[in-house]
mmCIF file of C-alpha atoms and ligand atoms in Angstrom:
data_model
loop_
_atom_site.group_PDB
_atom_site.id
_atom_site.type_symbol
_atom_site.label_atom_id
_atom_site.label_comp_id
_atom_site.label_asym_id
_atom_site.label_seq_id
_atom_site.Cartn_x
_atom_site.Cartn_y
_atom_site.Cartn_z
ATOM 1 C CA MET A 860 26.328 61.912 -20.673
ATOM 2 C CA ASP A 861 27.990 61.035 -17.343
ATOM 3 C CA TYR A 862 27.753 57.139 -17.553
ATOM 4 C CA ARG A 863 29.880 56.711 -14.391
ATOM 5 C CA ALA A 864 27.168 58.350 -12.420
ATOM 6 C CA LEU A 865 24.453 56.187 -13.843
ATOM 7 C CA ILE A 866 26.199 52.790 -12.991
ATOM 8 C CA ASP A 867 24.299 50.795 -10.438
ATOM 9 C CA PRO A 868 27.165 49.421 -8.018
ATOM 10 C CA VAL A 869 24.957 46.452 -7.062
ATOM 11 C CA LYS A 870 24.874 45.213 -10.715
ATOM 12 C CA THR A 871 28.499 45.931 -11.488
ATOM 13 C CA PRO A 872 29.917 42.884 -13.497
ATOM 14 C CA LYS A 873 32.383 40.833 -11.601
ATOM 15 C CA HIS A 874 34.199 39.869 -14.830
ATOM 16 C CA ILE A 875 34.749 41.799 -18.017
ATOM 17 C CA ALA A 876 36.494 40.460 -21.012
ATOM 18 C CA ILE A 877 37.578 42.543 -24.022
ATOM 19 C CA ILE A 878 38.778 41.724 -27.530
ATOM 20 C CA MET A 879 41.007 44.752 -27.908
ATOM 21 C CA ASP A 880 40.762 45.228 -31.703
ATOM 22 C CA GLY A 881 41.447 48.107 -34.268
ATOM 23 C CA ASN A 882 45.038 49.199 -33.393
ATOM 24 C CA GLY A 883 46.140 48.881 -37.010
ATOM 25 C CA ARG A 884 43.231 50.862 -38.427
ATOM 26 C CA TRP A 885 43.660 53.541 -35.873
ATOM 27 C CA ALA A 886 47.456 53.927 -36.957
ATOM 28 C CA LYS A 887 46.308 54.122 -40.553
ATOM 29 C CA GLN A 888 43.844 56.833 -39.812
ATOM 30 C CA LYS A 889 46.635 58.772 -38.045
ATOM 31 C CA PHE A 890 48.400 59.957 -41.265
ATOM 32 C CA ALA A 891 49.109 56.403 -42.410
ATOM 33 C CA ARG A 892 51.608 55.807 -39.596
ATOM 34 C CA ASN A 893 52.682 52.066 -39.391
ATOM 35 C CA ARG A 894 50.648 49.592 -37.349
ATOM 36 C CA ILE A 895 53.108 49.442 -34.348
ATOM 37 C CA PHE A 896 52.262 52.961 -33.552
ATOM 38 C CA GLY A 897 48.665 51.679 -33.081
ATOM 39 C CA HIS A 898 49.719 49.129 -30.780
ATOM 40 C CA HIS A 899 51.765 51.476 -28.846
ATOM 41 C CA ASN A 900 48.742 53.577 -28.400
ATOM 42 C CA GLY A 901 46.668 50.608 -27.456
ATOM 43 C CA VAL A 902 48.761 50.305 -24.259
ATOM 44 C CA LYS A 903 47.415 53.641 -23.144
ATOM 45 C CA ALA A 904 43.896 52.272 -23.435
ATOM 46 C CA VAL A 905 44.725 49.222 -21.479
ATOM 47 C CA ARG A 906 45.789 51.568 -18.737
ATOM 48 C CA LYS A 907 42.622 53.677 -18.846
ATOM 49 C CA THR A 908 40.385 50.692 -18.961
ATOM 50 C CA THR A 909 41.968 48.887 -15.949
ATOM 51 C CA GLU A 910 41.810 52.133 -13.930
ATOM 52 C CA ALA A 911 38.116 52.513 -14.843
ATOM 53 C CA CYS A 912 37.462 48.749 -13.781
ATOM 54 C CA ARG A 913 39.180 49.274 -10.537
ATOM 55 C CA GLN A 914 37.161 52.515 -9.848
ATOM 56 C CA ILE A 915 33.944 50.810 -10.276
ATOM 57 C CA GLY A 916 34.820 47.698 -8.535
ATOM 58 C CA VAL A 917 35.186 45.097 -11.383
ATOM 59 C CA GLN A 918 37.106 42.225 -9.943
ATOM 60 C CA TYR A 919 38.405 40.481 -13.188
ATOM 61 C CA LEU A 920 39.416 42.013 -16.357
ATOM 62 C CA THR A 921 40.637 39.714 -19.092
ATOM 63 C CA LEU A 922 42.083 41.119 -22.248
ATOM 64 C CA TYR A 923 42.778 39.481 -25.577
ATOM 65 C CA ALA A 924 46.213 40.796 -26.366
ATOM 66 C CA PHE A 925 47.447 38.297 -28.739
ATOM 67 C CA SER A 926 45.827 35.260 -30.346
ATOM 68 C CA THR A 927 47.074 31.899 -31.528
ATOM 69 C CA GLU A 928 46.257 33.143 -34.923
ATOM 70 C CA ASN A 929 48.067 36.391 -34.584
ATOM 71 C CA TRP A 930 51.442 34.373 -35.066
ATOM 72 C CA ASN A 931 50.391 34.255 -38.751
ATOM 73 C CA ARG A 932 51.112 38.071 -39.102
ATOM 74 C CA PRO A 933 54.167 39.371 -40.664
ATOM 75 C CA SER A 934 57.087 38.651 -38.573
ATOM 76 C CA THR A 935 58.058 42.574 -38.183
ATOM 77 C CA GLU A 936 54.615 43.001 -36.450
ATOM 78 C CA VAL A 937 54.892 39.883 -34.175
ATOM 79 C CA ASN A 938 58.341 40.881 -33.028
ATOM 80 C CA ALA A 939 57.314 44.319 -32.410
ATOM 81 C CA LEU A 940 54.355 43.196 -30.383
ATOM 82 C CA MET A 941 56.439 41.034 -28.222
ATOM 83 C CA ALA A 942 59.010 43.730 -27.619
ATOM 84 C CA LEU A 943 56.140 46.164 -26.824
ATOM 85 C CA LEU A 944 54.865 43.852 -24.148
ATOM 86 C CA VAL A 945 58.271 43.860 -22.368
ATOM 87 C CA GLN A 946 58.418 47.580 -22.681
ATOM 88 C CA ALA A 947 54.766 48.084 -21.360
ATOM 89 C CA LEU A 948 55.226 45.550 -18.474
ATOM 90 C CA GLU A 949 58.578 47.304 -17.531
ATOM 91 C CA LYS A 950 56.940 50.516 -17.330
ATOM 92 C CA GLU A 951 53.628 49.298 -15.650
ATOM 93 C CA ILE A 952 54.696 46.716 -13.069
ATOM 94 C CA ASN A 953 55.299 49.292 -10.354
ATOM 95 C CA ASP A 954 51.985 50.854 -10.662
ATOM 96 C CA LEU A 955 50.179 47.476 -10.856
ATOM 97 C CA GLU A 956 51.946 46.519 -7.794
ATOM 98 C CA LYS A 957 51.041 49.921 -5.965
ATOM 99 C CA ASN A 958 47.379 49.922 -7.214
ATOM 100 C CA GLY A 959 46.421 46.307 -5.943
ATOM 101 C CA ILE A 960 46.214 44.842 -9.328
ATOM 102 C CA GLN A 961 47.098 41.136 -9.752
ATOM 103 C CA LEU A 962 48.685 40.314 -13.082
ATOM 104 C CA LYS A 963 47.815 36.803 -14.663
ATOM 105 C CA ALA A 964 48.371 35.337 -17.989
ATOM 106 C CA ILE A 965 46.316 32.629 -20.062
ATOM 107 C CA GLY A 966 47.563 31.027 -23.269
ATOM 108 C CA ASN A 967 50.448 28.874 -24.526
ATOM 109 C CA LEU A 968 52.975 31.085 -22.745
ATOM 110 C CA GLY A 969 55.740 28.666 -23.770
ATOM 111 C CA ASP A 970 55.378 30.143 -27.133
ATOM 112 C CA LEU A 971 56.541 33.601 -26.264
ATOM 113 C CA PRO A 972 59.935 34.800 -26.690
ATOM 114 C CA LYS A 973 62.122 34.345 -23.519
ATOM 115 C CA ALA A 974 62.298 38.197 -22.783
ATOM 116 C CA THR A 975 58.521 38.450 -22.888
ATOM 117 C CA ARG A 976 57.932 35.485 -20.769
ATOM 118 C CA GLU A 977 60.449 36.541 -18.109
ATOM 119 C CA LYS A 978 58.913 39.898 -17.791
ATOM 120 C CA LEU A 979 55.471 38.475 -17.552
ATOM 121 C CA GLU A 980 56.515 36.133 -14.872
ATOM 122 C CA GLU A 981 58.177 38.951 -12.947
ATOM 123 C CA GLY A 982 54.897 40.895 -13.131
ATOM 124 C CA ILE A 983 52.743 38.051 -12.026
ATOM 125 C CA TYR A 984 55.103 37.256 -9.185
ATOM 126 C CA ARG A 985 55.421 40.711 -7.879
ATOM 127 C CA THR A 986 51.690 41.194 -8.031
ATOM 128 C CA ARG A 987 50.547 37.927 -6.706
ATOM 129 C CA ASN A 988 49.333 38.863 -3.449
ATOM 130 C CA ASN A 989 47.174 41.900 -4.779
ATOM 131 C CA LYS A 990 43.442 41.742 -4.311
ATOM 132 C CA LYS A 991 41.725 44.678 -5.869
ATOM 133 C CA LEU A 992 41.526 43.470 -9.406
ATOM 134 C CA VAL A 993 42.774 40.389 -11.405
ATOM 135 C CA LEU A 994 44.099 41.669 -14.838
ATOM 136 C CA THR A 995 44.449 38.635 -17.027
ATOM 137 C CA LEU A 996 46.217 38.886 -20.431
ATOM 138 C CA ALA A 997 45.463 36.336 -22.906
ATOM 139 C CA LEU A 998 48.704 35.651 -25.041
ATOM 140 C CA SER A 999 49.152 33.213 -27.542
ATOM 141 C CA TYR A 1000 45.623 32.205 -26.638
ATOM 142 C CA SER A 1001 42.621 30.648 -28.586
ATOM 143 C CA SER A 1002 39.716 29.018 -27.257
ATOM 144 C CA ARG A 1003 39.961 25.911 -29.378
ATOM 145 C CA TRP A 1004 43.588 25.540 -28.285
ATOM 146 C CA GLU A 1005 42.394 25.617 -24.636
ATOM 147 C CA LEU A 1006 39.618 23.342 -25.203
ATOM 148 C CA SER A 1007 41.752 20.748 -26.992
ATOM 149 C CA ASN A 1008 44.027 20.823 -24.094
ATOM 150 C CA ALA A 1009 41.195 20.422 -21.571
ATOM 151 C CA ILE A 1010 39.642 17.522 -23.416
ATOM 152 C CA ARG A 1011 43.063 15.769 -23.768
ATOM 153 C CA GLN A 1012 43.717 16.075 -20.002
ATOM 154 C CA ILE A 1013 40.411 15.086 -19.187
ATOM 155 C CA ALA A 1014 40.874 11.869 -21.330
ATOM 156 C CA GLU A 1015 44.154 11.093 -19.637
ATOM 157 C CA ASP A 1016 42.824 11.796 -16.107
ATOM 158 C CA SER A 1017 39.848 9.477 -17.041
ATOM 159 C CA LYS A 1018 42.166 6.674 -18.319
ATOM 160 C CA ALA A 1019 44.329 7.121 -15.220
ATOM 161 C CA GLY A 1020 41.206 6.407 -13.154
ATOM 162 C CA ILE A 1021 41.484 9.932 -11.600
ATOM 163 C CA ILE A 1022 38.001 11.046 -12.879
ATOM 164 C CA GLU A 1023 35.059 9.070 -13.700
ATOM 165 C CA PRO A 1024 33.556 9.890 -17.120
ATOM 166 C CA ALA A 1025 30.155 10.102 -15.449
ATOM 167 C CA ALA A 1026 31.550 12.832 -13.425
ATOM 168 C CA ILE A 1027 32.182 15.170 -16.539
ATOM 169 C CA ASN A 1028 29.916 18.198 -16.293
ATOM 170 C CA ASP A 1029 30.034 21.922 -16.793
ATOM 171 C CA GLU A 1030 31.961 22.539 -13.654
ATOM 172 C CA LEU A 1031 34.581 19.926 -14.189
ATOM 173 C CA ILE A 1032 35.261 21.074 -17.676
ATOM 174 C CA SER A 1033 35.609 24.712 -16.466
ATOM 175 C CA SER A 1034 38.134 23.461 -13.940
ATOM 176 C CA TYR A 1035 40.327 22.118 -16.813
ATOM 177 C CA LEU A 1036 40.467 25.386 -18.678
ATOM 178 C CA GLU A 1037 43.041 28.239 -18.462
ATOM 179 C CA THR A 1038 40.454 30.338 -16.844
ATOM 180 C CA ARG A 1039 39.875 27.992 -14.021
ATOM 181 C CA ASP A 1040 40.512 30.599 -11.280
ATOM 182 C CA LEU A 1041 38.248 33.192 -13.053
ATOM 183 C CA PRO A 1042 34.305 33.403 -13.048
ATOM 184 C CA ASP A 1043 32.752 33.443 -16.409
ATOM 185 C CA PRO A 1044 32.536 37.005 -17.811
ATOM 186 C CA GLU A 1045 29.132 38.732 -17.517
ATOM 187 C CA LEU A 1046 30.267 41.112 -20.351
ATOM 188 C CA LEU A 1047 32.239 40.821 -23.335
ATOM 189 C CA ILE A 1048 33.402 43.868 -25.272
ATOM 190 C CA ARG A 1049 34.779 44.107 -28.751
ATOM 191 C CA THR A 1050 36.059 47.303 -30.236
ATOM 192 C CA SER A 1051 36.557 48.376 -33.794
ATOM 193 C CA GLY A 1052 33.248 47.478 -35.137
ATOM 194 C CA GLU A 1053 33.993 43.760 -35.958
ATOM 195 C CA GLN A 1054 31.201 41.655 -34.710
ATOM 196 C CA ARG A 1055 32.938 38.311 -34.124
ATOM 197 C CA ILE A 1056 34.409 36.248 -31.354
ATOM 198 C CA SER A 1057 37.787 35.219 -33.153
ATOM 199 C CA ASN A 1058 38.269 32.159 -31.094
ATOM 200 C CA TYR A 1059 38.061 33.966 -27.556
ATOM 201 C CA MET A 1060 36.675 32.044 -24.596
ATOM 202 C CA LEU A 1061 33.935 30.283 -26.444
ATOM 203 C CA TRP A 1062 33.179 28.028 -23.376
ATOM 204 C CA GLN A 1063 33.186 30.934 -20.924
ATOM 205 C CA ILE A 1064 30.965 33.290 -22.726
ATOM 206 C CA ALA A 1065 27.996 30.909 -23.001
ATOM 207 C CA TYR A 1066 25.824 33.438 -21.289
ATOM 208 C CA SER A 1067 27.846 36.706 -21.528
ATOM 209 C CA GLU A 1068 26.191 39.917 -22.649
ATOM 210 C CA LEU A 1069 27.976 41.042 -25.938
ATOM 211 C CA TYR A 1070 28.865 44.771 -26.562
ATOM 212 C CA PHE A 1071 30.209 45.855 -29.712
ATOM 213 C CA THR A 1072 31.390 49.325 -30.295
ATOM 214 C CA LYS A 1073 32.962 50.934 -33.412
ATOM 215 C CA THR A 1074 35.575 52.784 -31.318
ATOM 216 C CA LEU A 1075 39.016 51.636 -32.326
ATOM 217 C CA TRP A 1076 40.912 50.286 -29.273
ATOM 218 C CA PRO A 1077 43.507 53.116 -28.913
ATOM 219 C CA ASP A 1078 40.512 55.577 -28.467
ATOM 220 C CA PHE A 1079 38.741 53.496 -25.906
ATOM 221 C CA ASN A 1080 38.941 55.074 -22.382
ATOM 222 C CA GLU A 1081 37.305 55.268 -18.984
ATOM 223 C CA GLU A 1082 34.141 56.851 -20.222
ATOM 224 C CA GLN A 1083 33.744 54.193 -22.862
ATOM 225 C CA LEU A 1084 34.150 51.503 -20.401
ATOM 226 C CA TYR A 1085 31.406 53.166 -18.194
ATOM 227 C CA LYS A 1086 29.076 53.329 -21.085
ATOM 228 C CA ALA A 1087 29.532 49.730 -21.872
ATOM 229 C CA VAL A 1088 28.817 48.724 -18.221
ATOM 230 C CA TRP A 1089 25.844 50.992 -18.207
ATOM 231 C CA ASP A 1090 24.454 49.536 -21.395
ATOM 232 C CA TYR A 1091 24.970 45.956 -19.945
ATOM 233 C CA GLN A 1092 22.981 47.093 -16.792
ATOM 234 C CA GLN A 1093 20.098 48.057 -19.063
ATOM 235 C CA ARG A 1094 19.593 44.483 -20.270
ATOM 236 C CA GLU A 1095 17.432 41.693 -18.671
ATOM 237 C CA ARG A 1096 19.533 38.525 -18.263
ATOM 238 C CA ARG A 1097 17.022 35.697 -18.339
ATOM 239 C CA PHE A 1098 19.111 32.592 -18.535
ATOM 240 C CA GLY A 1099 16.375 30.879 -20.291
ATOM 241 C CA LYS A 1100 13.534 31.863 -17.930
ATOM 242 C CA ILE A 1101 10.789 34.251 -18.824
ATOM 243 C CA SER A 1102 10.789 37.880 -17.827
ATOM 244 C CA GLU A 1103 8.226 37.508 -15.048
ATOM 245 C CA GLN A 1104 10.290 35.130 -13.272
ATOM 246 C CA ILE A 1105 13.339 37.524 -13.372
ATOM 247 C CA THR A 1106 11.367 40.592 -12.082
ATOM 248 C CA ALA A 1107 9.276 38.544 -9.430
ATOM 249 C CA LYS A 1108 10.931 39.010 -6.097
HETATM 250 C C1 LIG B 134 44.288 44.507 -32.099
HETATM 251 O O1 LIG B 134 44.401 45.342 -33.237
HETATM 252 C C2 LIG B 134 45.647 44.140 -31.568
HETATM 253 C C3 LIG B 134 46.032 42.762 -31.995
HETATM 254 C C4 LIG B 134 45.287 41.800 -32.444
HETATM 255 C C5 LIG B 134 47.277 42.342 -31.395
HETATM 256 P P1 LIG B 134 44.856 44.838 -34.789
HETATM 257 O O2 LIG B 134 46.074 44.921 -34.757
HETATM 258 O O3 LIG B 134 43.979 43.821 -35.026
HETATM 259 O O4 LIG B 134 44.199 46.149 -35.590
HETATM 260 P P2 LIG B 134 43.320 46.062 -36.881
HETATM 261 O O5 LIG B 134 42.157 45.159 -36.701
HETATM 262 O O6 LIG B 134 44.103 45.505 -37.941
HETATM 263 O O7 LIG B 134 42.894 47.402 -37.101
HETATM 264 C C1 LIG B 135 41.523 39.341 -32.253
HETATM 265 O O1 LIG B 135 41.659 40.435 -33.130
HETATM 266 C C2 LIG B 135 42.636 38.976 -31.334
HETATM 267 C C3 LIG B 135 43.058 40.016 -30.416
HETATM 268 C C4 LIG B 135 42.410 41.053 -30.168
HETATM 269 C C5 LIG B 135 44.240 39.770 -29.710
HETATM 270 P P1 LIG B 135 42.244 40.035 -34.655
HETATM 271 O O2 LIG B 135 42.220 41.353 -35.261
HETATM 272 O O3 LIG B 135 43.255 39.200 -34.641
HETATM 273 O O4 LIG B 135 40.861 39.278 -35.197
HETATM 274 P P2 LIG B 135 40.333 39.048 -36.664
HETATM 275 O O5 LIG B 135 41.387 38.421 -37.396
HETATM 276 O O6 LIG B 135 39.921 40.313 -37.173
HETATM 277 O O7 LIG B 135 39.195 38.085 -36.540
HETATM 278 MG MG1 LIG B 136 42.238 43.221 -35.738
#
């Protein structure tokens, strides 16, 4: 089916968040090659997904690339992933710049090795004026880490008299999160068949539509993205109301 043709441009999600999962299993399936081979092929899927989002006018794409918990993997894999990031950014920055894509990052970036952080900062700087699509990489990110920081900062600002405790509401909390410049995602996609959130954007996905696919991340592509968006568009988002209220014009 040509899902691209079925997408309603009026109902395109502004923000899609993705938990890119399954690189290791993909590599295993390919003649038991090592997991790093899967991560390398995962970069190609990032490229395809970004392009598909750009094509249909998605404005924000936020990719879970490395979680706080992923630091607990064997150091050979962690090091390879950090090196791969440098390599992928080196290769892609020119195209991001040219294609109107603004690169951003969320997470504890201070934890990243210097070379990775510097490449990332270069990419962010060089694409800072781009407007077509904001591509955010979540790196050394976890939602509880983000929320703990936000709560600590809110407490400090409250103690310092910068904010009144009575003024703490949804909007204020959102403004203390790493994602303060991004709208909440309408759609969250997770690949590889796992149906869990793994500490990703817990606050921001309060009302996101969830889409799980068995496809392993390196096999994810434009068509799969269009299919997910089409599936999202078939749903009725009620936000607590009843169906009649939503359909009544
Ligand atoms: C996702 O693929 C990439 C990262 C978490 C960095 P995995 O590496 O988790 O692959 P699986 O889930 O083991 O197959
Ligand atoms: C989630 O994938 C993190 C990223 C995609 C970066 P994991 O593979 O680390 O998640 P779990 O361990 O299966 O929950
Ligand atoms: Mg995984």
